[in-house]
Amino acid sequence: MASQEIEALSGALARLPGLGPRSARRAVLWLIKRRETALPQLLNALTQVQELLVECDTCGNVDTTNPCGICTDSRRDQRSICVVEEVADLWALDRARLFTGKYHVLGGRLSALEGVRPEDLTIGQLLDRVNQGGIDEVVLAMNATLEGQTTAHYIAERLEDAPVRVTQLAHGLPVGGELDYLDEGTLAQALRARRPVG
Ligand SMILES: [Zn+2]
């Protein structure tokens, strides 16, 4: 029978994506064995995240400033916005400097199954950004899943009357492929070969 403290930490870790109760318990034991070395590092990193990181009101990125470093970077192409589902997708695309414009993070994807509706995502904010003008191209970089593609179609429809070119990642993307898991070569290829929606 584990102590209350261990149960509490295991329980908190088990809620993390990709970790179940079993791996959470193993992680806790690993940390306890390294309480002098790894634990302070982890505590420090967690505190930094809590104290310093904020969500960008413009694009939804997570950074130490709001607006974020990407939104305020004047060397970037101000006229194109790449729309992604999650911050992790933004990071995947930006890691290799594949895209030089700005981003927009939706905060998820439309899902009838999970009850995610358009108003649950930042689609309204995206339309506002486009309607403010100065944007030439919106690149829809949703995952190659059914829900990702449904979301892309929905946004493309909403942008139909806007004076922007709406493009979509080429489907060299494997079906079911999530951006975050793709290697940079595949991502670069999908981005280079992007095509108009419709
Ligand atoms: Zn931003």
Tab-separated table of C-alpha atoms and ligand atoms in Angstrom:
chain	number	residue	atom	x	y	z
A	1	MET	CA	0.000	0.000	0.000
A	2	ALA	CA	1.606	3.238	-1.146
A	3	SER	CA	1.534	6.362	0.982
A	4	GLN	CA	-1.024	9.072	0.392
A	5	GLU	CA	1.652	11.368	-1.056
A	6	ILE	CA	2.746	8.794	-3.608
A	7	GLU	CA	-0.869	8.070	-4.542
A	8	ALA	CA	-1.541	11.786	-5.006
A	9	LEU	CA	1.488	12.301	-7.264
A	10	SER	CA	0.813	9.100	-9.233
A	11	GLY	CA	-2.777	10.193	-9.691
A	12	ALA	CA	-1.735	13.615	-10.975
A	13	LEU	CA	0.821	12.140	-13.386
A	14	ALA	CA	-1.586	9.465	-14.622
A	15	ARG	CA	-3.810	12.232	-16.013
A	16	LEU	CA	-1.038	13.338	-18.388
A	17	PRO	CA	-1.537	12.384	-22.039
A	18	GLY	CA	0.266	9.167	-22.842
A	19	LEU	CA	0.738	8.146	-19.219
A	20	GLY	CA	-1.451	5.551	-17.544
A	21	PRO	CA	-1.548	4.644	-13.837
A	22	ARG	CA	1.207	2.051	-14.284
A	23	SER	CA	3.741	4.313	-15.982
A	24	ALA	CA	2.810	7.103	-13.558
A	25	ARG	CA	3.707	4.891	-10.615
A	26	ARG	CA	7.005	3.953	-12.272
A	27	ALA	CA	7.761	7.639	-12.870
A	28	VAL	CA	7.075	8.427	-9.209
A	29	LEU	CA	9.417	5.660	-8.026
A	30	TRP	CA	12.071	6.889	-10.460
A	31	LEU	CA	11.743	10.399	-9.024
A	32	ILE	CA	11.875	9.218	-5.426
A	33	LYS	CA	15.155	7.420	-6.134
A	34	ARG	CA	16.519	10.648	-7.606
A	35	ARG	CA	15.051	13.065	-5.099
A	36	GLU	CA	18.390	14.856	-4.758
A	37	THR	CA	19.037	15.291	-8.495
A	38	ALA	CA	16.115	14.891	-10.880
A	39	LEU	CA	13.364	16.032	-8.516
A	40	PRO	CA	14.695	19.583	-7.918
A	41	GLN	CA	15.157	19.992	-11.666
A	42	LEU	CA	11.594	18.917	-12.315
A	43	LEU	CA	10.210	21.141	-9.564
A	44	ASN	CA	12.139	24.095	-10.916
A	45	ALA	CA	10.968	23.463	-14.489
A	46	LEU	CA	7.354	23.153	-13.358
A	47	THR	CA	7.553	26.388	-11.376
A	48	GLN	CA	9.038	28.189	-14.354
A	49	VAL	CA	6.222	26.932	-16.557
A	50	GLN	CA	3.616	28.057	-14.069
A	51	GLU	CA	5.159	31.468	-13.494
A	52	LEU	CA	6.417	32.412	-16.940
A	53	LEU	CA	4.334	30.822	-19.655
A	54	VAL	CA	1.230	32.472	-21.045
A	55	GLU	CA	-1.080	31.842	-23.949
A	56	CYS	CA	-0.849	34.341	-26.803
A	57	ASP	CA	-4.171	36.164	-27.201
A	58	THR	CA	-3.558	36.560	-30.921
A	59	CYS	CA	-2.535	33.085	-32.087
A	60	GLY	CA	-2.882	30.740	-29.109
A	61	ASN	CA	0.816	29.845	-28.966
A	62	VAL	CA	2.387	29.336	-25.545
A	63	ASP	CA	5.338	31.601	-24.808
A	64	THR	CA	6.808	33.864	-22.125
A	65	THR	CA	5.264	36.944	-23.731
A	66	ASN	CA	1.780	37.875	-24.923
A	67	PRO	CA	1.664	38.534	-27.880
A	68	CYS	CA	4.137	35.714	-28.436
A	69	GLY	CA	7.568	35.857	-30.071
A	70	ILE	CA	6.203	34.634	-33.398
A	71	CYS	CA	3.408	37.220	-33.529
A	72	THR	CA	5.823	40.062	-32.771
A	73	ASP	CA	8.612	38.886	-35.115
A	74	SER	CA	8.649	41.470	-37.920
A	75	ARG	CA	10.931	39.327	-40.090
A	76	ARG	CA	8.124	36.862	-40.525
A	77	ASP	CA	5.687	37.021	-43.407
A	78	GLN	CA	2.776	39.055	-42.030
A	79	ARG	CA	0.522	38.076	-44.901
A	80	SER	CA	0.119	34.362	-44.338
A	81	ILE	CA	-1.398	32.448	-41.454
A	82	CYS	CA	-0.947	28.728	-40.908
A	83	VAL	CA	-3.860	27.215	-38.974
A	84	VAL	CA	-3.090	24.225	-36.743
A	85	GLU	CA	-5.060	22.168	-34.259
A	86	GLU	CA	-2.729	22.279	-31.283
A	87	VAL	CA	0.310	24.172	-30.035
A	88	ALA	CA	2.335	20.967	-30.526
A	89	ASP	CA	1.572	21.175	-34.270
A	90	LEU	CA	2.779	24.774	-34.372
A	91	TRP	CA	6.010	23.706	-32.714
A	92	ALA	CA	6.407	20.778	-35.134
A	93	LEU	CA	6.087	23.107	-38.124
A	94	ASP	CA	8.235	25.788	-36.614
A	95	ARG	CA	10.997	23.520	-35.361
A	96	ALA	CA	12.580	23.339	-38.796
A	97	ARG	CA	11.483	26.814	-39.847
A	98	LEU	CA	9.278	25.194	-42.481
A	99	PHE	CA	6.773	28.017	-42.413
A	100	THR	CA	7.797	31.645	-42.164
A	101	GLY	CA	4.419	33.299	-41.654
A	102	LYS	CA	2.217	33.577	-38.582
A	103	TYR	CA	0.136	30.858	-36.934
A	104	HIS	CA	-3.298	30.309	-35.513
A	105	VAL	CA	-3.939	27.558	-32.965
A	106	LEU	CA	-7.525	26.270	-32.946
A	107	GLY	CA	-7.287	24.501	-29.608
A	108	GLY	CA	-8.570	21.208	-30.993
A	109	ARG	CA	-10.655	19.874	-33.839
A	110	LEU	CA	-14.375	19.624	-34.538
A	111	SER	CA	-15.766	16.358	-33.228
A	112	ALA	CA	-19.375	15.248	-33.130
A	113	LEU	CA	-18.300	12.313	-30.983
A	114	GLU	CA	-16.602	14.440	-28.344
A	115	GLY	CA	-19.112	17.271	-28.673
A	116	VAL	CA	-16.571	19.827	-29.917
A	117	ARG	CA	-18.417	22.568	-31.792
A	118	PRO	CA	-17.042	25.477	-33.861
A	119	GLU	CA	-17.584	27.880	-30.943
A	120	ASP	CA	-15.384	25.671	-28.749
A	121	LEU	CA	-12.417	26.398	-31.028
A	122	THR	CA	-10.818	29.743	-31.915
A	123	ILE	CA	-12.414	29.809	-35.381
A	124	GLY	CA	-14.153	33.125	-34.627
A	125	GLN	CA	-10.817	34.729	-33.710
A	126	LEU	CA	-9.301	33.390	-36.934
A	127	LEU	CA	-12.089	34.961	-38.993
A	128	ASP	CA	-11.548	38.231	-37.100
A	129	ARG	CA	-7.837	38.173	-37.936
A	130	VAL	CA	-8.564	37.559	-41.603
A	131	ASN	CA	-11.302	40.191	-41.736
A	132	GLN	CA	-8.949	42.782	-40.280
A	133	GLY	CA	-7.189	42.577	-43.637
A	134	GLY	CA	-3.568	42.338	-44.697
A	135	ILE	CA	-3.688	38.553	-45.073
A	136	ASP	CA	-3.092	36.911	-48.469
A	137	GLU	CA	-3.043	33.246	-47.610
A	138	VAL	CA	-4.503	30.943	-44.985
A	139	VAL	CA	-2.822	27.527	-44.894
A	140	LEU	CA	-4.962	24.857	-43.275
A	141	ALA	CA	-2.562	22.445	-41.602
A	142	MET	CA	-4.960	20.097	-39.882
A	143	ASN	CA	-4.063	16.507	-39.104
A	144	ALA	CA	-4.896	13.968	-41.827
A	145	THR	CA	-7.636	12.471	-39.651
A	146	LEU	CA	-11.358	12.483	-40.391
A	147	GLU	CA	-11.949	15.124	-37.732
A	148	GLY	CA	-8.997	17.206	-38.883
A	149	GLN	CA	-10.282	17.223	-42.437
A	150	THR	CA	-13.849	18.009	-41.333
A	151	THR	CA	-12.434	20.987	-39.456
A	152	ALA	CA	-10.444	22.133	-42.491
A	153	HIS	CA	-13.539	21.972	-44.702
A	154	TYR	CA	-15.592	23.890	-42.196
A	155	ILE	CA	-13.007	26.679	-41.971
A	156	ALA	CA	-12.578	26.790	-45.744
A	157	GLU	CA	-16.332	27.293	-46.062
A	158	ARG	CA	-16.345	30.071	-43.513
A	159	LEU	CA	-13.532	31.778	-45.444
A	160	GLU	CA	-15.211	31.402	-48.815
A	161	ASP	CA	-16.121	35.074	-49.122
A	162	ALA	CA	-12.930	36.426	-47.574
A	163	PRO	CA	-10.368	37.892	-49.982
A	164	VAL	CA	-7.705	35.291	-49.144
A	165	ARG	CA	-6.220	32.247	-50.829
A	166	VAL	CA	-7.075	29.194	-48.739
A	167	THR	CA	-4.685	26.280	-49.139
A	168	GLN	CA	-4.284	22.929	-47.479
A	169	LEU	CA	-1.341	20.674	-46.758
A	170	ALA	CA	-0.783	18.190	-49.575
A	171	HIS	CA	-1.837	14.685	-48.843
A	172	GLY	CA	1.498	13.123	-48.904
A	173	LEU	CA	0.443	13.052	-45.254
A	174	PRO	CA	-0.270	9.492	-44.177
A	175	VAL	CA	-3.965	8.931	-43.445
A	176	GLY	CA	-4.530	9.367	-39.748
A	177	GLY	CA	-1.199	11.164	-39.627
A	178	GLU	CA	-0.737	13.668	-36.860
A	179	LEU	CA	1.596	16.543	-37.624
A	180	ASP	CA	3.389	16.269	-34.357
A	181	TYR	CA	4.614	12.759	-35.190
A	182	LEU	CA	5.832	13.433	-38.719
A	183	ASP	CA	9.456	13.844	-39.625
A	184	GLU	CA	10.507	17.219	-40.945
A	185	GLY	CA	11.029	15.955	-44.507
A	186	THR	CA	7.443	14.727	-44.792
A	187	LEU	CA	6.118	17.926	-43.235
A	188	ALA	CA	8.204	20.112	-45.531
A	189	GLN	CA	6.968	18.154	-48.544
A	190	ALA	CA	3.312	18.490	-47.482
A	191	LEU	CA	3.773	22.220	-46.959
A	192	ARG	CA	5.628	22.859	-50.233
A	193	ALA	CA	3.007	20.968	-52.238
A	194	ARG	CA	0.072	22.675	-50.512
A	195	ARG	CA	-2.890	23.181	-52.775
A	196	PRO	CA	-6.015	25.310	-52.910
A	197	VAL	CA	-8.993	24.006	-50.971
A	198	GLY	CA	-12.163	23.177	-52.849
B	1	ZN	ZN	1.104	34.648	-31.026
